[in-house]
Structures are given as C-alpha cells and as structure tokens.
Tab-separated table of C-alpha atoms in Angstrom:
chain	number	residue	atom	x	y	z
A	1	UNK	CA	175.677	11.866	10.451
A	2	UNK	CA	174.548	15.248	11.903
A	3	UNK	CA	171.518	15.110	15.090
A	4	UNK	CA	168.351	17.377	13.456
A	5	UNK	CA	169.111	19.647	16.614
A	6	UNK	CA	172.600	21.046	15.260
A	7	UNK	CA	171.502	20.927	11.986
A	8	UNK	CA	168.918	23.750	13.181
A	9	UNK	CA	171.207	25.561	15.659
A	10	UNK	CA	173.448	25.830	12.295
A	11	UNK	CA	171.133	26.561	9.994
A	12	UNK	CA	169.902	29.400	13.175
A	13	UNK	CA	173.846	31.249	13.026
A	14	UNK	CA	173.852	30.559	9.151
A	15	UNK	CA	170.815	33.096	9.024
A	16	UNK	CA	172.529	35.736	11.429
A	17	UNK	CA	175.181	35.673	9.362
A	18	UNK	CA	173.635	36.442	6.095
A	19	UNK	CA	171.089	39.099	7.985
A	20	UNK	CA	174.740	40.859	8.825
A	21	UNK	CA	176.773	41.851	11.681
A	22	UNK	CA	175.407	42.800	15.491
A	23	UNK	CA	176.218	46.111	15.719
A	24	UNK	CA	174.791	47.310	19.028
A	25	UNK	CA	173.304	50.753	17.322
A	26	UNK	CA	173.607	53.870	19.494
A	27	UNK	CA	170.179	54.434	18.829
A	28	UNK	CA	167.495	52.411	20.479
A	29	UNK	CA	165.203	52.424	17.846
A	30	UNK	CA	167.681	50.806	14.943
A	31	UNK	CA	168.851	47.817	17.990
A	32	UNK	CA	164.852	47.538	17.969
A	33	UNK	CA	164.363	47.467	14.752
A	34	UNK	CA	167.180	45.102	13.429
A	35	UNK	CA	166.354	42.762	16.867
A	36	UNK	CA	162.871	42.586	15.486
A	37	UNK	CA	164.152	41.302	12.147
A	38	UNK	CA	166.643	38.959	13.272
A	39	UNK	CA	163.712	36.992	15.642
A	40	UNK	CA	161.528	36.684	13.013
A	41	UNK	CA	164.128	35.234	10.492
A	42	UNK	CA	165.322	33.322	13.512
A	43	UNK	CA	160.764	32.451	14.288
A	44	UNK	CA	160.738	31.194	10.636
A	45	UNK	CA	164.248	28.882	10.166
A	46	UNK	CA	162.722	27.161	14.185
A	47	UNK	CA	159.764	26.276	12.850
A	48	UNK	CA	157.636	28.605	15.908
A	49	UNK	CA	154.887	29.167	15.012
A	50	UNK	CA	153.576	32.298	17.537
A	51	UNK	CA	156.256	33.951	19.644
A	52	UNK	CA	155.613	37.217	21.666
A	53	UNK	CA	158.591	38.908	23.208
A	54	UNK	CA	158.945	41.662	25.039
A	55	UNK	CA	162.312	44.374	25.859
A	56	UNK	CA	162.401	46.421	29.213
A	57	UNK	CA	165.014	48.874	29.690
A	58	UNK	CA	164.852	50.909	32.467
A	59	UNK	CA	161.467	50.070	33.781
A	60	UNK	CA	160.046	50.617	30.356
A	61	UNK	CA	158.687	48.519	27.697
A	62	UNK	CA	161.182	49.135	24.215
A	63	UNK	CA	159.916	46.361	22.597
A	64	UNK	CA	156.838	44.340	22.252
A	65	UNK	CA	155.158	43.014	19.895
A	66	UNK	CA	153.435	39.209	18.562
A	67	UNK	CA	155.230	37.367	15.591
A	68	UNK	CA	153.318	34.396	14.091
A	69	UNK	CA	150.445	32.767	14.985
A	70	UNK	CA	148.904	31.566	18.262
A	71	UNK	CA	146.798	29.212	16.050
A	72	UNK	CA	148.931	28.422	12.389
A	73	UNK	CA	145.703	26.518	11.059
A	74	UNK	CA	143.548	29.413	11.603
A	75	UNK	CA	145.423	32.060	10.945
A	76	UNK	CA	145.006	33.953	14.274
A	77	UNK	CA	148.589	36.257	14.734
A	78	UNK	CA	150.198	36.010	18.422
A	79	UNK	CA	149.630	39.080	20.259
A	80	UNK	CA	151.371	40.616	23.700
A	81	UNK	CA	148.009	39.310	25.444
A	82	UNK	CA	148.864	35.431	23.865
A	83	UNK	CA	149.178	32.993	26.402
A	84	UNK	CA	151.978	29.922	27.473
A	85	UNK	CA	153.307	27.677	28.484
A	86	UNK	CA	156.510	29.373	30.828
A	87	UNK	CA	157.410	25.643	31.223
A	88	UNK	CA	160.723	26.569	33.479
A	89	UNK	CA	160.535	29.746	34.229
A	90	UNK	CA	158.503	28.811	36.989
A	91	UNK	CA	161.709	27.710	38.857
A	92	UNK	CA	161.972	30.937	39.260
A	93	UNK	CA	159.195	32.365	41.302
A	94	UNK	CA	160.228	28.805	42.849
A	95	UNK	CA	163.033	30.607	44.573
A	96	UNK	CA	160.977	33.417	45.467
A	97	UNK	CA	159.071	31.821	47.117
A	98	UNK	CA	161.354	29.727	49.403
A	99	UNK	CA	163.527	33.107	49.742
A	100	UNK	CA	160.628	34.545	51.338
A	101	UNK	CA	160.615	31.977	54.188
A	102	UNK	CA	163.701	32.363	54.368
A	103	UNK	CA	163.346	35.858	55.194
A	104	UNK	CA	160.572	35.112	57.766
A	105	UNK	CA	162.427	32.276	59.406
A	106	UNK	CA	160.281	29.529	58.684
A	107	UNK	CA	162.886	27.686	56.225
A	108	UNK	CA	166.852	27.187	56.662
A	109	UNK	CA	168.453	26.288	52.747
A	110	UNK	CA	169.926	23.904	54.240
A	111	UNK	CA	167.814	21.758	56.336
A	112	UNK	CA	167.253	18.176	54.572
A	113	UNK	CA	164.994	17.912	51.594
A	114	UNK	CA	164.253	13.918	53.569
A	115	UNK	CA	162.210	16.483	56.240
A	116	UNK	CA	159.802	17.785	53.582
A	117	UNK	CA	160.354	14.864	50.466
A	118	UNK	CA	161.340	10.879	50.077
A	119	UNK	CA	161.908	12.181	46.516
A	120	UNK	CA	165.690	12.562	46.777
A	121	UNK	CA	167.358	9.357	47.146
A	122	UNK	CA	170.880	11.108	48.755
A	123	UNK	CA	169.691	11.629	52.525
A	124	UNK	CA	172.370	14.475	52.850
A	125	UNK	CA	171.126	16.042	50.010
A	126	UNK	CA	169.833	19.565	50.995
A	127	UNK	CA	166.610	22.612	50.175
A	128	UNK	CA	170.081	24.266	48.718
A	129	UNK	CA	171.460	21.424	46.629
A	130	UNK	CA	167.951	21.029	45.177
A	131	UNK	CA	167.255	24.426	44.309
A	132	UNK	CA	170.693	24.514	42.586
A	133	UNK	CA	170.232	21.141	40.903
A	134	UNK	CA	173.724	20.121	43.402
A	135	UNK	CA	171.958	16.787	44.853
A	136	UNK	CA	173.090	14.408	42.492
A	137	UNK	CA	176.135	12.217	43.897
A	138	UNK	CA	177.786	13.696	46.151
A	139	UNK	CA	175.690	16.563	47.468
A	140	UNK	CA	176.918	20.333	46.545
A	141	UNK	CA	179.708	18.987	44.291
A	142	UNK	CA	178.731	18.647	41.019
A	143	UNK	CA	176.207	20.715	39.315
A	144	UNK	CA	173.057	18.245	36.725
A	145	UNK	CA	169.986	20.265	35.876
A	146	UNK	CA	167.260	18.160	36.651
A	147	UNK	CA	163.788	19.127	36.585
A	148	UNK	CA	162.508	15.994	37.923
A	149	UNK	CA	164.094	17.217	41.265
A	150	UNK	CA	163.286	20.144	41.850
A	151	UNK	CA	159.731	18.842	41.511
A	152	UNK	CA	160.125	18.008	45.087
A	153	UNK	CA	160.985	21.846	46.669
A	154	UNK	CA	156.451	22.152	45.591
A	155	UNK	CA	156.468	20.042	49.548
A	156	UNK	CA	159.065	22.616	50.557
A	157	UNK	CA	157.041	25.702	49.430
A	158	UNK	CA	153.880	24.113	50.709
A	159	UNK	CA	155.282	23.413	54.175
A	160	UNK	CA	157.219	26.688	55.113
A	161	UNK	CA	154.051	29.044	53.618
A	162	UNK	CA	151.261	26.747	55.189
A	163	UNK	CA	149.377	26.512	52.218
A	164	UNK	CA	149.048	24.343	49.136
A	165	UNK	CA	151.749	25.178	46.261
A	166	UNK	CA	149.383	26.708	44.332
A	167	UNK	CA	147.795	29.589	46.898
A	168	UNK	CA	150.801	30.099	48.190
A	169	UNK	CA	151.917	31.106	44.313
A	170	UNK	CA	149.417	32.709	43.772
A	171	UNK	CA	149.117	34.984	46.640
A	172	UNK	CA	152.413	35.388	47.658
A	173	UNK	CA	153.508	36.477	43.539
A	174	UNK	CA	150.678	36.466	40.847
A	175	UNK	CA	148.759	38.686	42.860
A	176	UNK	CA	150.850	40.780	44.654
A	177	UNK	CA	152.052	42.078	41.079
A	178	UNK	CA	148.990	42.340	39.453
A	179	UNK	CA	149.284	39.026	37.021
A	180	UNK	CA	145.668	38.727	36.507
A	181	UNK	CA	146.036	36.916	32.950
A	182	UNK	CA	148.732	34.724	34.225
A	183	UNK	CA	147.067	30.692	35.784
A	184	UNK	CA	148.572	28.371	38.121
A	185	UNK	CA	148.494	25.360	36.315
A	186	UNK	CA	146.168	24.456	32.957
A	187	UNK	CA	143.540	22.390	35.131
A	188	UNK	CA	141.824	25.461	36.795
A	189	UNK	CA	140.512	25.542	32.951
A	190	UNK	CA	138.570	22.452	34.284
A	191	UNK	CA	139.495	22.408	37.962
A	192	UNK	CA	138.370	19.241	40.006
A	193	UNK	CA	136.415	19.897	43.777
A	194	UNK	CA	139.287	19.558	45.343
A	195	UNK	CA	141.763	22.147	42.772
A	196	UNK	CA	138.847	24.673	43.114
A	197	UNK	CA	138.269	25.247	46.278
A	198	UNK	CA	142.218	26.863	47.196
A	199	UNK	CA	140.652	29.549	44.850
A	200	UNK	CA	137.408	32.491	45.353
A	201	UNK	CA	134.531	32.005	42.309
A	202	UNK	CA	136.357	35.160	40.379
A	203	UNK	CA	139.624	34.039	40.379
A	204	UNK	CA	138.358	30.680	39.145
A	205	UNK	CA	136.454	32.628	36.477
A	206	UNK	CA	139.664	35.029	35.720
A	207	UNK	CA	141.397	31.800	35.798
A	208	UNK	CA	139.192	29.905	32.966
A	209	UNK	CA	138.929	33.085	30.742
A	210	UNK	CA	142.867	33.631	30.391
A	211	UNK	CA	142.919	30.054	29.643
A	212	UNK	CA	141.323	30.370	26.582
A	213	UNK	CA	144.052	32.828	25.121
A	214	UNK	CA	146.321	29.791	25.233
A	215	UNK	CA	148.433	29.797	22.227
A	216	UNK	CA	147.387	25.867	20.862
A	217	UNK	CA	150.403	23.368	20.859
A	218	UNK	CA	152.926	22.720	18.340
A	219	UNK	CA	156.415	20.266	18.084
A	220	UNK	CA	158.746	20.291	14.971
A	221	UNK	CA	159.604	17.879	12.512
A	222	UNK	CA	161.473	17.785	8.942
A	223	UNK	CA	158.746	19.392	7.400
A	224	UNK	CA	157.969	21.899	9.500
A	225	UNK	CA	155.136	22.868	12.842
A	226	UNK	CA	152.602	19.832	13.608
A	227	UNK	CA	150.146	20.717	15.974
A	228	UNK	CA	150.823	18.815	19.130
A	229	UNK	CA	149.133	17.585	22.779
A	230	UNK	CA	149.092	19.374	25.266
A	231	UNK	CA	152.372	18.983	28.230
A	232	UNK	CA	150.811	18.027	31.745
A	233	UNK	CA	148.139	20.328	32.801
A	234	UNK	CA	149.193	20.263	37.041
A	235	UNK	CA	151.273	22.751	38.483
A	236	UNK	CA	154.916	21.979	40.501
A	237	UNK	CA	157.852	23.805	41.949
A	238	UNK	CA	159.553	23.112	38.682
A	239	UNK	CA	156.781	23.426	35.977
A	240	UNK	CA	153.116	24.701	34.800
A	241	UNK	CA	152.417	27.925	34.939
A	242	UNK	CA	150.764	29.998	32.366
A	243	UNK	CA	151.531	33.693	31.207
A	244	UNK	CA	152.225	35.860	28.796
A	245	UNK	CA	155.163	38.475	28.016
A	246	UNK	CA	153.084	41.576	29.474
A	247	UNK	CA	152.692	39.401	33.173
A	248	UNK	CA	155.904	38.782	33.356
A	249	UNK	CA	156.893	42.338	32.313
A	250	UNK	CA	155.209	42.914	35.815
A	251	UNK	CA	156.656	40.143	37.677
A	252	UNK	CA	159.957	41.551	36.127
A	253	UNK	CA	159.111	44.953	37.542
A	254	UNK	CA	158.445	43.476	40.941
A	255	UNK	CA	161.810	41.615	40.909
A	256	UNK	CA	163.454	45.027	40.613
A	257	UNK	CA	161.302	46.778	43.064
A	258	UNK	CA	161.822	44.095	45.453
A	259	UNK	CA	158.192	43.676	46.035
A	260	UNK	CA	158.968	39.546	47.023
A	261	UNK	CA	162.426	39.410	48.731
A	262	UNK	CA	164.722	42.315	50.368
A	263	UNK	CA	167.540	42.670	47.729
A	264	UNK	CA	169.963	40.983	49.813
A	265	UNK	CA	167.882	37.629	49.127
A	266	UNK	CA	167.306	38.356	44.982
A	267	UNK	CA	171.255	39.168	44.751
A	268	UNK	CA	171.971	35.733	46.734
A	269	UNK	CA	169.854	34.599	44.277
A	270	UNK	CA	171.593	34.764	41.717
A	271	UNK	CA	174.875	34.250	43.497
A	272	UNK	CA	176.429	31.303	41.457
A	273	UNK	CA	176.627	28.329	44.020
A	274	UNK	CA	180.251	27.017	44.896
A	275	UNK	CA	180.730	23.096	44.585
A	276	UNK	CA	181.788	21.962	47.811
A	277	UNK	CA	184.045	19.233	46.727
A	278	UNK	CA	186.532	21.700	43.837
A	279	UNK	CA	185.746	25.183	44.870
A	280	UNK	CA	185.326	25.864	41.602
A	281	UNK	CA	181.931	28.239	40.539
A	282	UNK	CA	178.613	26.121	38.788
A	283	UNK	CA	176.608	27.896	36.047
A	284	UNK	CA	173.195	28.357	38.326
A	285	UNK	CA	172.087	30.544	41.499
A	286	UNK	CA	168.971	30.024	44.025
A	287	UNK	CA	166.780	29.098	41.146
A	288	UNK	CA	168.423	31.293	38.120
A	289	UNK	CA	171.185	30.514	35.820
A	290	UNK	CA	173.957	33.446	36.428
A	291	UNK	CA	176.994	33.853	33.849
A	292	UNK	CA	179.407	36.297	32.768
A	293	UNK	CA	179.630	37.405	29.061
A	294	UNK	CA	182.444	39.632	28.191
A	295	UNK	CA	182.041	41.630	32.344
A	296	UNK	CA	178.569	41.619	31.830
A	297	UNK	CA	176.446	39.621	34.472
A	298	UNK	CA	173.632	37.973	33.094
A	299	UNK	CA	170.649	36.299	34.887
A	300	UNK	CA	168.330	33.776	33.208
A	301	UNK	CA	166.233	30.927	32.497
A	302	UNK	CA	164.754	29.236	29.619
A	303	UNK	CA	162.023	26.625	29.525
A	304	UNK	CA	161.581	24.025	27.637
A	305	UNK	CA	158.332	21.085	26.620
A	306	UNK	CA	158.255	19.936	22.713
A	307	UNK	CA	155.245	22.277	22.253
A	308	UNK	CA	156.059	25.287	24.408
A	309	UNK	CA	159.444	26.875	24.454
A	310	UNK	CA	160.555	30.094	27.175
A	311	UNK	CA	163.842	32.502	27.438
A	312	UNK	CA	164.134	34.816	29.917
A	313	UNK	CA	167.478	36.723	30.192
A	314	UNK	CA	167.838	39.882	32.444
A	315	UNK	CA	171.143	42.405	32.499
A	316	UNK	CA	170.920	43.795	35.937
A	317	UNK	CA	173.353	45.861	35.908
A	318	UNK	CA	171.979	47.737	32.855
A	319	UNK	CA	168.730	47.543	34.177
A	320	UNK	CA	167.677	45.627	30.389
A	321	UNK	CA	165.464	42.372	30.276
A	322	UNK	CA	164.565	40.012	27.349
A	323	UNK	CA	161.527	38.301	27.894
A	324	UNK	CA	160.007	35.558	24.988
A	325	UNK	CA	157.765	33.249	24.559
A	326	UNK	CA	156.756	30.724	21.727
A	327	UNK	CA	154.280	27.822	21.372
A	328	UNK	CA	156.798	25.095	19.461
A	329	UNK	CA	160.080	23.991	21.357
A	330	UNK	CA	161.629	26.040	18.691
A	331	UNK	CA	163.210	29.009	21.352
A	332	UNK	CA	165.394	25.859	23.007
A	333	UNK	CA	165.233	22.306	21.982
A	334	UNK	CA	167.841	22.745	19.788
A	335	UNK	CA	170.154	24.512	22.345
A	336	UNK	CA	171.792	23.314	25.207
A	337	UNK	CA	171.121	25.823	27.408
A	338	UNK	CA	170.615	23.277	30.419
A	339	UNK	CA	174.598	23.344	30.912
A	340	UNK	CA	174.065	27.132	31.470
A	341	UNK	CA	175.180	29.336	28.916
A	342	UNK	CA	172.401	31.085	27.247
A	343	UNK	CA	174.804	32.845	24.341
A	344	UNK	CA	173.912	29.089	22.798
A	345	UNK	CA	170.387	30.073	21.987
A	346	UNK	CA	171.401	32.667	19.067
A	347	UNK	CA	167.786	34.432	20.423
A	348	UNK	CA	170.067	35.362	23.190
A	349	UNK	CA	172.842	36.062	21.427
A	350	UNK	CA	171.073	38.209	19.306
A	351	UNK	CA	169.777	40.325	22.751
A	352	UNK	CA	173.468	40.112	24.207
A	353	UNK	CA	175.458	41.247	20.849
A	354	UNK	CA	172.575	44.232	20.286
A	355	UNK	CA	172.074	45.172	23.154
A	356	UNK	CA	174.919	44.423	25.971
A	357	UNK	CA	177.876	43.739	24.631
C-alpha cells in the first residue's frame, strides 16, 4: 500500500506531464508565464492554501507573486508581503553567523561542540560536524540531516558573538540587509520581559506589527487543507525565523554582494563536505545543501513544518534564485529532500528545467 506522501508526489508529477513538457524559452516572459502556470497547478494539487514566490536574475526581480490565500476562511489573498515561518531556512542564517565568527577569529569550526553544548553525545564531534550534519556515529563519516542536533549551534553563536543568538541574528543580518519585516521568533509578538530586553522599543513594535501579516497555518489531509495550530513560537539555530519573499530577496542580494562574509567564506559554505571515512562527497556544505544538476551547481535549502514550508534555491553561476514560501507543508512534506536531492521537488524541478537546464 502506498503512503499518502508517495501518492501526492505521483499526482504532482502527473500534473506536470498533463501541462506539457518543461522546455525553457529564450524569452524570460514566456518561461515565467509557464512557470507560474505550473506552480499554481502544483499548489492546488498539494493543497497549499497560500504561496508567495520570487525569482531573481542578475539581482533583478523577474517574477513576484502571491497565489492563493494567507487566510483561507476569510479569503484574504497571499501577497509578496505575507509573512511565513521559514522553518529550516533559518539554518542558512546560522551558517553565516558562524562564518562571521571564523573570520573574526572568535571561533574554529574544528573545536569540539562539547565546549558549547552537551546536546551532542559523541565526544569527538566538532562544530563543523554539527554544521554539516555529520556528527552522528563516527563524526565526519556519514551525512544524516537532523534539525534537533543543529539546535546545539545556538549556544555556539551566542558564545562567539558575545550576545544571545537572536540579538546576533538581528544585528548582523536582518538589520544590515534592511529586512524590516522579518521577525527573529514568533514569540516576539508578545515577548516575555527577558526576551523584550534584547531589543529596543522601536524594534519590538516593528516585530509585533509584522506578525500581524503572518499567514495562518494549515495542515494537509486527504480532503484538503485544514486550520492548524502554530508550530513552536521560539527561535534557535535550526528554525524559528519569520520572513517574506521580499525580505529574503534582500538577504539573497546581500549574500551575493558579500555583505555578511567574504566571497571565500561563502564559497566554503557552498562546498560539499567529504566523508572522513569513505572519502565520498556528501550532499551538504556549511549550512546549505549543494548538488550538481546537468553540470550546474545548485545551492539550496528547504523548510518543513506540517503547517508551513519553504524552498530557497540558488544557481550561483547563473545568478538565479527562486524562493517559495507556503502556509502548509505542501512544498516539502511529500518530497524527501532531506536526502540531498532538490530535484525530487516538482516545484524545484520545474524551475530548473525552465530556467537552468
């Protein structure tokens, strides 16, 4: 008997076949129109109530849309300004914060993680092992994606930046990239006194106002999407950031301009880890998935709660970026991207076929 995840995947790929072959057009306008047509069909089949997306080429926005609804019951449309939990896209921000520390000399990735956290039981596991998802078993030998272990890097960021993780994130990335609608944790809607003390009153007011644009959460069942509770509202190195596609485009532009870290450090983040035991290439770098498709490097990450999902796909050598955010798990739950192949996602595959290969 097939699982629902497999059935959804088959249905999505069937939809692509019905819509016709994904053949890139030399005219961006034609490719963009076809891409939107595919994405809208996929959104409906995957029971995603609301989806916001952006495509960037050479730093320019060539596609920016909201599809469906951020509030299904009240029929409030999703827009590019709609806020979402971005889930594990947060890990890419943690990568940047850690590499800033490396550049400043306040951290070595090869220090043992036990210096900072007791959450990783392997005594020889290093910060690098946790950052590359290779800390389990014999550290450095195998890749096994694990967000719970990535959580241990929260304490590392706090130590090497000399301030709490969220404060470092806001000061070093969100503020520097003018990501004025992004919120370092859903709990900043109504913060505790301890949490509120990390930020000035103007920032706290801005965060509370931004959360009012947060898309409502939905989970997918056989009959469609139904309202759900929010995922955990706190934030750590693995998850918790709220953002929209407009702000993430600013983040993307700052990455490409080396605003946060040097070009060489960014390239290290986008270089596949190598197994220390088997010497084979692993699908993850320093906080990013990295793979080759038809000889073209894809750098990416996905986010997955049952209530929200996200996809962030960069093609650095083509100066292309796709960002999709959704208020159900429909962008990722049915597709095993944790194994390291973004092409199992029909959303990603459509983009790559139309714009890359």
